[in-house]
Amino acid sequence: MQLVLQIFVLSWLLINTTESGRGGPQSRYWRNPLRNLKYGAVVETMLDPDRYHKYIRPGIDTGKPIVVNVSLSVTGLDRISDADMEYTVTFTLHQLWKDTRLDGTKSARGYSQILTMDGSLGNRIWVPDTYIVNSHTSFIHDVTTRNGLIRLYPDGTVLYVLRITSTVSCTMKLHKYPMDEQACKLALESWSFTEQDLIYKWDKEESCGSPSGSVTGMDNIVLLQFNLTKCSVYRELHSAALGNYSQLILEFRLKRNMLFFLMQTYLPSVLLVILSWVSFWINMNSVPARVGLGATTVLSMTTLMIGVYNSGPKSTSYIKAIDFYVCVCYGFIFAALMEYAGAHFTVRRYATKANKLLDGKHNDCKNKPKNGGHVEIDIEEEAVFSYPVNDQRECEPKWQTSSNTNKLRAVSYSEEDAISKRGFSDFEHSTFSTRKRNPGAKNVKNGCVVTKIKTLRHRVTRLERIDEYSRIIFPVAFVGFNAVYWWVYLTMDDQ
């Protein structure tokens, strides 16, 4: 019997020595029966349900609130959405507080070194019920295991670390978009405990970005469309129906990068407006060229506006800076097209009236001049409306083509025809301008008709010069608009 007992003891020692040798020094350290009993028993003793309740906050017997010191290490800031007004941030949350019930120096089996354990111990001890106030969705990373740890100090201080990714709301004011600067916040607060039970404080100095600050890692953030211009941390009290809650706030300002929008929206809009002005240097009778150019610029600007709408935020009920700019550019392009349409229609109408007056179709003048009802007109001083019309004239004269020019010239008239038709004795069908008649020719007309023809002639002349005015008015107006636009939006307060 004694021999069997000795064999059993030797076998047990052999197996224990072999396993500890496989695990290395740390394994041998923790597999030491004495140490295993010491530290394991310390933790189990402190967490004995008869003396420790995880639902009761530390220091409740003193009547003083527990102080939780917080620090953040930001590792990622991305997915800043204008449409949803939110951003995604990844950070490591450090919470430090003192729980006298875990004071190892007061335990019968006390410990004198820091104990680092898995974050699952948080299910057995009291931890702050910290939550992100303005979070939409959040989760704790769990690859390869749950990214959390608890570190116990001999004096009962507890460090609780978690790695969190959260999608946080950020109320954006987009009146100046894309010249805006947004202020986004990350607010931490207790869900249950008011300031009478729990107070949050920044663990280090209240600064952001510096290595000694409460928030680190912000200086390493690189964003695509934004530049991080400012970062600050502070504390405040949040008043609610159940009391005042201590709150920690991380605030950072994001300035939008304008280069992308200058190249994608503003520059194409300016070029399209300038392209629409080319029509002012094209002859007014070149209808296909001017209408085609105007329609092309209008359609191109429409496509650009649709692209701006689809790529930008759509949830705003007010007009943004970029929307206002493209709308005004669209108005300039559309006005250039309508300028030609209006001038072309009006000149054609006046030319048709003048031709009918020359043909005697609309001679409604009742006042007769003193020389028997007719006035001799020096045709050399009168301009001819050389605009083709569709109506057929009565008593159409015979025409022949001159050998030197492409003009059509009347070769014979009766006396009655000469009174009513000789005003168009020499004209060109394919032009849209006024020209002087043959020197020395005379035309006999009612004085009232002559006055009306002169009036129509002056109106057409002024309308044909509208392109010359537009060459100055449109560029000056557009430059003035740009000066006012950029001055207002660049100096406007973001708030």
C-alpha positions as MATLAB code, in Angstrom:
seq = 'MQLVLQIFVLSWLLINTTESGRGGPQSRYWRNPLRNLKYGAVVETMLDPDRYHKYIRPGIDTGKPIVVNVSLSVTGLDRISDADMEYTVTFTLHQLWKDTRLDGTKSARGYSQILTMDGSLGNRIWVPDTYIVNSHTSFIHDVTTRNGLIRLYPDGTVLYVLRITSTVSCTMKLHKYPMDEQACKLALESWSFTEQDLIYKWDKEESCGSPSGSVTGMDNIVLLQFNLTKCSVYRELHSAALGNYSQLILEFRLKRNMLFFLMQTYLPSVLLVILSWVSFWINMNSVPARVGLGATTVLSMTTLMIGVYNSGPKSTSYIKAIDFYVCVCYGFIFAALMEYAGAHFTVRRYATKANKLLDGKHNDCKNKPKNGGHVEIDIEEEAVFSYPVNDQRECEPKWQTSSNTNKLRAVSYSEEDAISKRGFSDFEHSTFSTRKRNPGAKNVKNGCVVTKIKTLRHRVTRLERIDEYSRIIFPVAFVGFNAVYWWVYLTMDDQ';
ca = [
       0.000    0.000    0.000;
       2.821    2.363    0.845;
       4.530    1.513   -2.417;
       1.417    2.340   -4.404;
       1.150    5.709   -2.668;
       4.755    6.565   -3.459;
       4.284    5.650   -7.124;
       1.188    7.894   -7.319;
       2.993   10.898   -5.801;
       5.980   10.490   -8.116;
       3.703   10.211  -11.165;
       1.790   13.355  -10.192;
       5.004   15.348   -9.721;
       6.343   14.109  -13.058;
       3.196   15.105  -14.953;
       3.041   18.528  -13.275;
       6.702   19.243  -14.047;
       6.267   18.222  -17.706;
       3.219   20.454  -18.296;
       4.780   23.484  -16.616;
       7.898   23.016  -18.732;
       5.821   23.098  -21.906;
       4.113   26.339  -20.935;
       7.232   28.443  -20.352;
       8.145   30.634  -17.380;
       4.797   32.430  -17.189;
       2.924   29.157  -17.235;
       5.136   27.766  -14.497;
       4.549   30.972  -12.511;
       0.761   30.748  -12.636;
       0.706   26.940  -12.315;
       2.572   27.107   -9.078;
       0.010   25.760   -6.624;
       0.939   28.299   -3.992;
       0.635   31.302   -6.326;
      -2.517   29.931   -7.914;
      -4.086   29.669   -4.517;
      -2.818   33.090   -3.526;
      -4.037   35.260   -6.420;
      -6.999   33.162   -7.396;
      -8.162   33.061   -3.830;
      -7.660   36.816   -3.483;
      -9.918   37.554   -6.458;
     -12.512   35.016   -5.473;
     -12.461   36.250   -1.900;
     -12.955   39.874   -2.948;
     -15.783   38.901   -5.316;
     -17.546   36.792   -2.737;
     -21.269   37.607   -3.144;
     -21.612   37.867    0.603;
     -19.302   40.896    0.677;
     -19.358   42.273   -2.884;
     -22.409   43.293   -4.885;
     -21.744   44.420   -8.469;
     -25.046   46.303   -8.598;
     -24.025   48.679   -5.809;
     -21.698   51.506   -6.762;
     -18.482   51.989   -4.808;
     -18.526   54.525   -1.981;
     -22.288   54.489   -1.545;
     -21.784   54.184    2.220;
     -19.810   57.439    2.310;
     -22.563   59.487    0.674;
     -20.098   60.951   -1.804;
     -20.246   60.457   -5.577;
     -17.686   58.207   -7.180;
     -15.288   59.934   -9.554;
     -14.587   58.220  -12.902;
     -11.575   59.510  -14.831;
     -11.870   59.093  -18.592;
      -9.423   59.336  -21.471;
      -9.806   58.543  -25.169;
      -7.449   57.345  -27.841;
      -8.970   57.968  -31.274;
      -7.795   55.550  -33.963;
     -10.200   56.333  -36.797;
     -12.574   59.044  -37.988;
     -14.334   58.468  -41.289;
     -17.654   58.140  -43.136;
     -18.641   61.739  -42.543;
     -22.054   61.852  -44.199;
     -23.749   65.109  -45.159;
     -26.928   63.352  -46.190;
     -27.391   61.465  -42.908;
     -25.597   64.078  -40.769;
     -23.429   61.565  -38.963;
     -19.863   60.322  -38.743;
     -18.138   57.104  -37.657;
     -15.393   57.095  -35.031;
     -13.265   54.286  -33.617;
     -11.632   54.888  -30.253;
     -10.285   53.187  -27.141;
     -12.143   54.207  -23.991;
     -10.169   54.239  -20.721;
     -12.144   54.512  -17.468;
     -10.393   54.689  -14.120;
     -12.051   54.683  -10.678;
     -11.384   53.418   -7.164;
     -13.397   50.614   -5.581;
     -12.363   50.150   -1.938;
     -13.993   46.728   -1.863;
     -11.243   45.529   -4.215;
      -8.439   46.934   -2.083;
      -5.912   44.084   -1.887;
      -3.968   45.612    0.944;
      -6.927   45.130    3.251;
      -7.527   41.513    2.296;
      -6.375   38.635    4.464;
      -4.719   37.252    1.356;
      -3.560   40.622    0.053;
      -1.672   41.195   -3.193;
       0.986   43.770   -3.932;
       1.172   43.832   -7.730;
      -1.115   44.893  -10.580;
      -3.451   42.185  -11.824;
      -4.411   42.368  -15.517;
      -7.401   40.252  -16.452;
      -9.768   39.682  -19.306;
     -12.549   42.206  -19.856;
     -15.140   39.540  -19.086;
     -14.429   40.218  -15.417;
     -16.527   43.322  -15.980;
     -19.558   41.060  -15.705;
     -18.642   40.301  -12.081;
     -17.657   43.731  -10.753;
     -19.276   47.145  -10.804;
     -18.417   49.198  -13.895;
     -19.782   52.622  -14.955;
     -22.791   52.434  -17.250;
     -21.221   54.885  -19.669;
     -22.944   55.422  -22.994;
     -22.500   57.724  -26.010;
     -25.293   60.266  -25.866;
     -25.482   61.132  -29.584;
     -24.732   57.651  -30.925;
     -26.886   55.987  -33.565;
     -25.202   52.572  -33.455;
     -22.185   51.299  -31.510;
     -20.387   48.025  -30.912;
     -17.399   46.666  -29.019;
     -14.826   44.891  -31.177;
     -14.581   41.156  -30.620;
     -11.830   39.973  -33.000;
     -10.123   37.760  -32.134;
     -11.549   38.055  -28.649;
     -13.544   40.784  -26.983;
     -11.333   43.896  -27.058;
     -11.494   44.757  -23.384;
      -9.406   44.422  -20.259;
      -9.594   45.109  -16.550;
      -6.552   46.011  -14.520;
      -6.713   45.825  -10.713;
      -4.296   47.855   -8.627;
      -3.419   46.899   -5.045;
      -5.184   49.954   -3.618;
      -8.490   49.023   -5.276;
      -8.127   51.241   -8.354;
      -9.769   49.716  -11.416;
      -8.859   50.446  -15.046;
     -11.481   49.378  -17.583;
     -10.521   49.572  -21.272;
     -12.785   48.959  -24.281;
     -12.332   49.397  -28.030;
     -15.500   50.850  -29.548;
     -16.730   51.872  -32.976;
     -19.713   54.202  -33.015;
     -21.764   56.006  -35.629;
     -22.510   59.372  -34.066;
     -24.925   62.088  -35.122;
     -23.566   65.505  -36.018;
     -26.019   68.333  -36.596;
     -24.707   70.151  -39.652;
     -25.616   73.587  -40.949;
     -25.202   73.516  -44.708;
     -26.161   77.040  -45.730;
     -22.550   77.654  -46.843;
     -22.036   74.198  -48.400;
     -19.383   73.527  -49.702;
     -17.644   76.437  -47.904;
     -18.949   75.290  -44.538;
     -17.182   74.374  -41.312;
     -18.919   71.848  -39.072;
     -18.620   71.333  -35.306;
     -19.154   67.688  -34.317;
     -19.338   66.307  -30.787;
     -18.836   63.024  -28.970;
     -20.663   63.109  -25.611;
     -20.200   60.541  -22.814;
     -22.639   60.253  -19.931;
     -23.921   57.803  -17.334;
     -27.241   56.169  -18.125;
     -28.407   55.699  -14.520;
     -26.346   57.760  -12.100;
     -26.827   61.487  -11.643;
     -24.112   63.846  -10.459;
     -24.986   62.946   -6.851;
     -23.770   59.386   -7.472;
     -21.218   59.649  -10.277;
     -19.033   62.413  -11.667;
     -16.991   62.130  -14.853;
     -13.653   63.878  -15.180;
     -10.991   63.915  -17.830;
      -8.127   61.775  -16.595;
      -5.398   64.143  -17.806;
      -5.275   67.802  -18.724;
      -8.265   69.013  -20.698;
      -6.582   69.225  -24.071;
      -6.897   67.396  -27.370;
      -4.155   66.237  -29.684;
      -1.142   66.512  -27.379;
       0.437   63.343  -25.883;
      -0.366   64.584  -22.367;
      -3.964   65.420  -23.205;
      -7.081   63.496  -22.314;
      -7.747   62.758  -25.986;
      -4.933   61.472  -28.183;
      -4.705   60.367  -31.788;
      -6.601   63.291  -33.339;
      -3.419   64.698  -34.890;
      -3.014   61.470  -36.895;
      -6.473   61.660  -38.476;
      -6.462   62.090  -42.286;
      -9.770   62.881  -44.024;
     -10.670   63.052  -47.719;
     -13.075   65.983  -47.968;
     -12.355   67.696  -44.651;
      -9.509   69.214  -42.715;
      -9.472   68.916  -38.934;
      -8.993   72.521  -37.799;
      -9.682   72.432  -34.047;
     -10.194   69.972  -31.221;
     -11.244   70.612  -27.628;
     -12.575   68.761  -24.570;
     -14.681   70.004  -21.676;
     -17.246   68.990  -19.042;
     -20.801   70.108  -18.484;
     -23.998   69.118  -16.702;
     -26.871   67.715  -18.670;
     -30.240   68.584  -17.178;
     -32.895   65.905  -17.531;
     -36.204   64.990  -15.910;
     -34.503   62.686  -13.381;
     -31.744   65.110  -12.435;
     -28.456   66.525  -13.625;
     -26.004   64.151  -15.263;
     -22.258   64.651  -15.533;
     -21.155   64.726  -19.134;
     -17.823   64.713  -20.953;
     -17.650   66.216  -24.431;
     -15.095   65.930  -27.187;
     -15.678   68.602  -29.849;
     -13.805   68.965  -33.129;
     -14.269   71.254  -36.109;
     -14.111   70.085  -39.704;
     -13.396   72.473  -42.583;
     -14.525   71.188  -45.968;
     -11.915   71.004  -48.705;
     -13.034   73.298  -51.541;
     -10.691   72.080  -54.293;
     -12.911   69.157  -55.247;
     -15.987   71.361  -55.689;
     -14.043   74.046  -57.555;
     -12.930   71.491  -60.131;
     -16.170   69.507  -60.326;
     -18.850   72.209  -60.150;
     -17.754   75.840  -60.042;
     -15.249   75.805  -62.907;
     -17.532   73.884  -65.342;
     -20.395   76.253  -64.489;
     -18.277   79.328  -65.267;
     -17.051   77.821  -68.545;
     -20.592   77.001  -69.662;
     -21.724   80.559  -68.949;
     -18.796   81.959  -70.944;
     -19.566   79.519  -73.770;
     -23.128   80.839  -73.964;
     -21.738   84.324  -74.668;
     -20.147   83.111  -77.924;
     -23.564   83.412  -79.561;
     -23.380   87.212  -79.199;
     -20.586   87.240  -81.816;
     -22.545   85.078  -84.288;
     -24.647   86.803  -86.951;
     -28.291   87.105  -85.908;
     -29.555   85.469  -89.099;
     -27.542   82.288  -88.348;
     -30.487   80.661  -86.655;
     -29.235   77.030  -86.506;
     -25.857   78.029  -85.066;
     -27.219   80.279  -82.345;
     -30.128   78.050  -81.341;
     -27.905   74.962  -81.336;
     -25.273   76.633  -79.156;
     -27.879   77.962  -76.734;
     -29.693   74.631  -76.417;
     -26.420   72.750  -75.914;
     -25.275   74.997  -73.057;
     -28.693   74.838  -71.404;
     -28.765   71.032  -71.525;
     -25.167   70.793  -70.271;
     -25.950   73.055  -67.332;
     -29.056   70.997  -66.572;
     -26.949   67.836  -66.431;
     -24.467   69.564  -64.129;
     -27.276   70.665  -61.797;
     -28.615   67.107  -61.601;
     -25.135   65.855  -60.722;
     -24.784   68.441  -57.963;
     -28.135   67.436  -56.516;
     -27.369   63.697  -56.583;
     -23.905   64.038  -55.030;
     -24.768   66.564  -52.326;
     -26.958   66.437  -49.211;
     -30.672   66.213  -50.044;
     -32.213   66.462  -46.589;
     -32.039   70.246  -46.269;
     -35.138   72.398  -46.619;
     -33.115   75.507  -47.475;
     -30.981   76.487  -50.447;
     -27.253   75.882  -50.148;
     -24.466   78.042  -51.506;
     -23.639   75.669  -54.353;
     -27.315   75.335  -55.327;
     -27.669   79.098  -55.509;
     -24.557   79.394  -57.695;
     -25.556   76.774  -60.269;
     -29.103   78.189  -60.427;
     -27.779   81.673  -61.212;
     -25.404   80.235  -63.837;
     -28.352   78.406  -65.367;
     -30.254   81.691  -65.413;
     -27.410   83.451  -67.278;
     -27.271   80.696  -69.893;
     -31.032   80.644  -70.335;
     -31.114   84.460  -70.604;
     -28.521   84.335  -73.403;
     -30.763   81.958  -75.352;
     -33.893   84.003  -74.718;
     -32.088   87.201  -75.766;
     -31.677   85.839  -79.260;
     -35.173   84.344  -79.398;
     -36.796   87.613  -78.355;
     -34.706   89.812  -80.659;
     -35.161   87.448  -83.603;
     -38.940   87.298  -83.182;
     -39.327   91.074  -82.734;
     -37.153   92.018  -85.714;
     -38.991   89.548  -87.938;
     -42.329   91.035  -86.849;
     -41.177   94.613  -87.562;
     -39.737   93.625  -90.934;
     -43.010   91.952  -91.901;
     -44.959   95.088  -90.984;
     -42.611   97.276  -92.999;
     -42.920   95.061  -96.085;
     -46.702   95.159  -95.823;
     -46.635   98.957  -95.562;
     -44.505   99.103  -98.679;
     -46.983   96.817 -100.419;
     -49.899   99.053  -99.357;
     -51.654   96.287  -97.453;
     -51.856   98.199  -94.166;
     -52.170  101.812  -95.279;
     -54.637  102.960  -92.583;
     -53.361  106.556  -92.433;
     -56.216  109.112  -92.661;
     -54.274  112.386  -92.541;
     -53.159  113.581  -95.971;
     -50.062  115.740  -96.419;
     -50.313  119.181  -98.033;
     -48.770  118.200 -101.391;
     -51.728  116.183 -102.525;
     -51.414  113.211 -100.257;
     -47.967  112.005 -101.289;
     -44.367  112.743 -100.319;
     -41.298  112.139 -102.476;
     -38.642  110.250 -100.562;
     -34.991  110.272 -101.409;
     -34.348  106.531 -101.492;
     -30.665  107.089 -100.906;
     -31.454  108.251  -97.393;
     -33.820  105.398  -96.640;
     -32.719  101.982  -95.372;
     -34.211   98.857  -96.858;
     -35.609   96.021  -94.709;
     -33.878   93.080  -96.311;
     -35.663   90.384  -94.336;
     -37.574   87.682  -96.243;
     -41.240   87.216  -95.440;
     -43.657   84.483  -96.419;
     -46.579   86.589  -97.653;
     -47.122   87.013 -101.394;
     -47.236   90.582 -102.666;
     -49.936   91.798 -104.988;
     -48.940   92.837 -108.494;
     -45.628   90.946 -108.192;
     -43.042   92.667 -110.470;
     -40.780   90.849 -112.827;
     -37.288   90.091 -111.503;
     -34.007   89.340 -113.174;
     -30.612   88.454 -111.780;
     -27.847   90.975 -112.243;
     -24.711   89.666 -113.894;
     -22.412   91.348 -111.321;
     -24.243   90.543 -108.094;
     -26.625   88.012 -106.617;
     -29.271   90.686 -105.962;
     -32.700   90.575 -107.528;
     -33.700   93.759 -109.322;
     -37.172   94.833 -110.574;
     -37.078   95.679 -114.300;
     -40.554   97.124 -114.934;
     -43.294   98.793 -112.901;
     -46.513  100.490 -113.634;
     -47.062  103.932 -112.070;
     -49.329  102.420 -109.458;
     -46.799   99.726 -108.680;
     -44.070  102.324 -108.315;
     -46.107  104.199 -105.726;
     -46.588  101.111 -103.559;
     -43.606   98.829 -104.248;
     -40.500  100.708 -105.295;
     -39.306  100.782 -101.683;
     -37.884   97.303 -102.282;
     -36.348   98.081 -105.678;
     -33.050   96.496 -104.628;
     -32.619   94.041 -101.780;
     -30.962   90.774 -100.800;
     -33.094   87.914  -99.543;
     -30.441   86.169  -97.433;
     -29.427   88.977  -95.070;
     -30.903   90.259  -91.842;
     -29.807   93.882  -91.895;
     -30.736   97.240  -93.384;
     -29.039   98.791  -96.378;
     -29.364  101.960  -98.473;
     -31.142  102.039 -101.722;
     -29.767  102.925 -105.093;
     -28.519  106.520 -105.331;
     -30.795  108.880 -107.105;
     -33.903  106.726 -106.849;
     -37.161  108.309 -105.725;
     -40.146  106.793 -104.028;
     -43.574  108.362 -103.647;
     -45.532  107.419 -100.536;
     -48.155  108.707  -98.169;
     -46.392  110.782  -95.489;
     -47.928  108.757  -92.646;
     -46.668  105.510  -94.201;
     -43.195  106.976  -94.526;
     -43.214  107.926  -90.853;
     -44.249  104.423  -89.834;
     -41.592  102.843  -92.017;
     -38.947  105.101  -90.489;
     -40.116  104.158  -86.999;
     -39.946  100.469  -87.781;
     -36.535  100.944  -89.351;
     -35.160  102.567  -86.192;
     -36.622   99.843  -83.979;
     -35.029   97.102  -86.061;
     -31.711   98.929  -86.009;
     -31.783   99.145  -82.227;
     -32.769   95.478  -81.883;
     -29.976   94.393  -84.211;
     -27.541   96.116  -81.866;
     -28.752   94.155  -78.847;
     -25.894   91.681  -79.320;
     -23.395   94.512  -78.966;
     -24.961   95.528  -75.665;
     -25.137   91.923  -74.485;
     -21.400   91.479  -75.061;
     -20.872   94.016  -72.274;
     -23.905   93.594  -70.021;
     -23.695   89.814  -69.548;
     -19.975   89.602  -68.588;
     -20.195   92.637  -66.290;
     -23.282   91.241  -64.544;
     -21.678   87.812  -64.110;
     -18.452   89.235  -62.715;
     -20.473   91.380  -60.310;
     -22.479   88.377  -59.183;
     -19.311   86.363  -58.499;
     -17.774   89.198  -56.494;
     -20.848   89.513  -54.271;
     -21.328   85.727  -54.004;
     -17.801   84.899  -52.853;
     -17.587   87.898  -50.529;
     -20.869   87.045  -48.789;
     -20.291   83.311  -48.348;
     -16.636   83.534  -47.399;
     -17.329   86.126  -44.692;
     -20.628   84.677  -43.477;
     -20.673   83.212  -39.984;
     -21.035   79.423  -40.030;
     -23.563   79.578  -37.228;
];
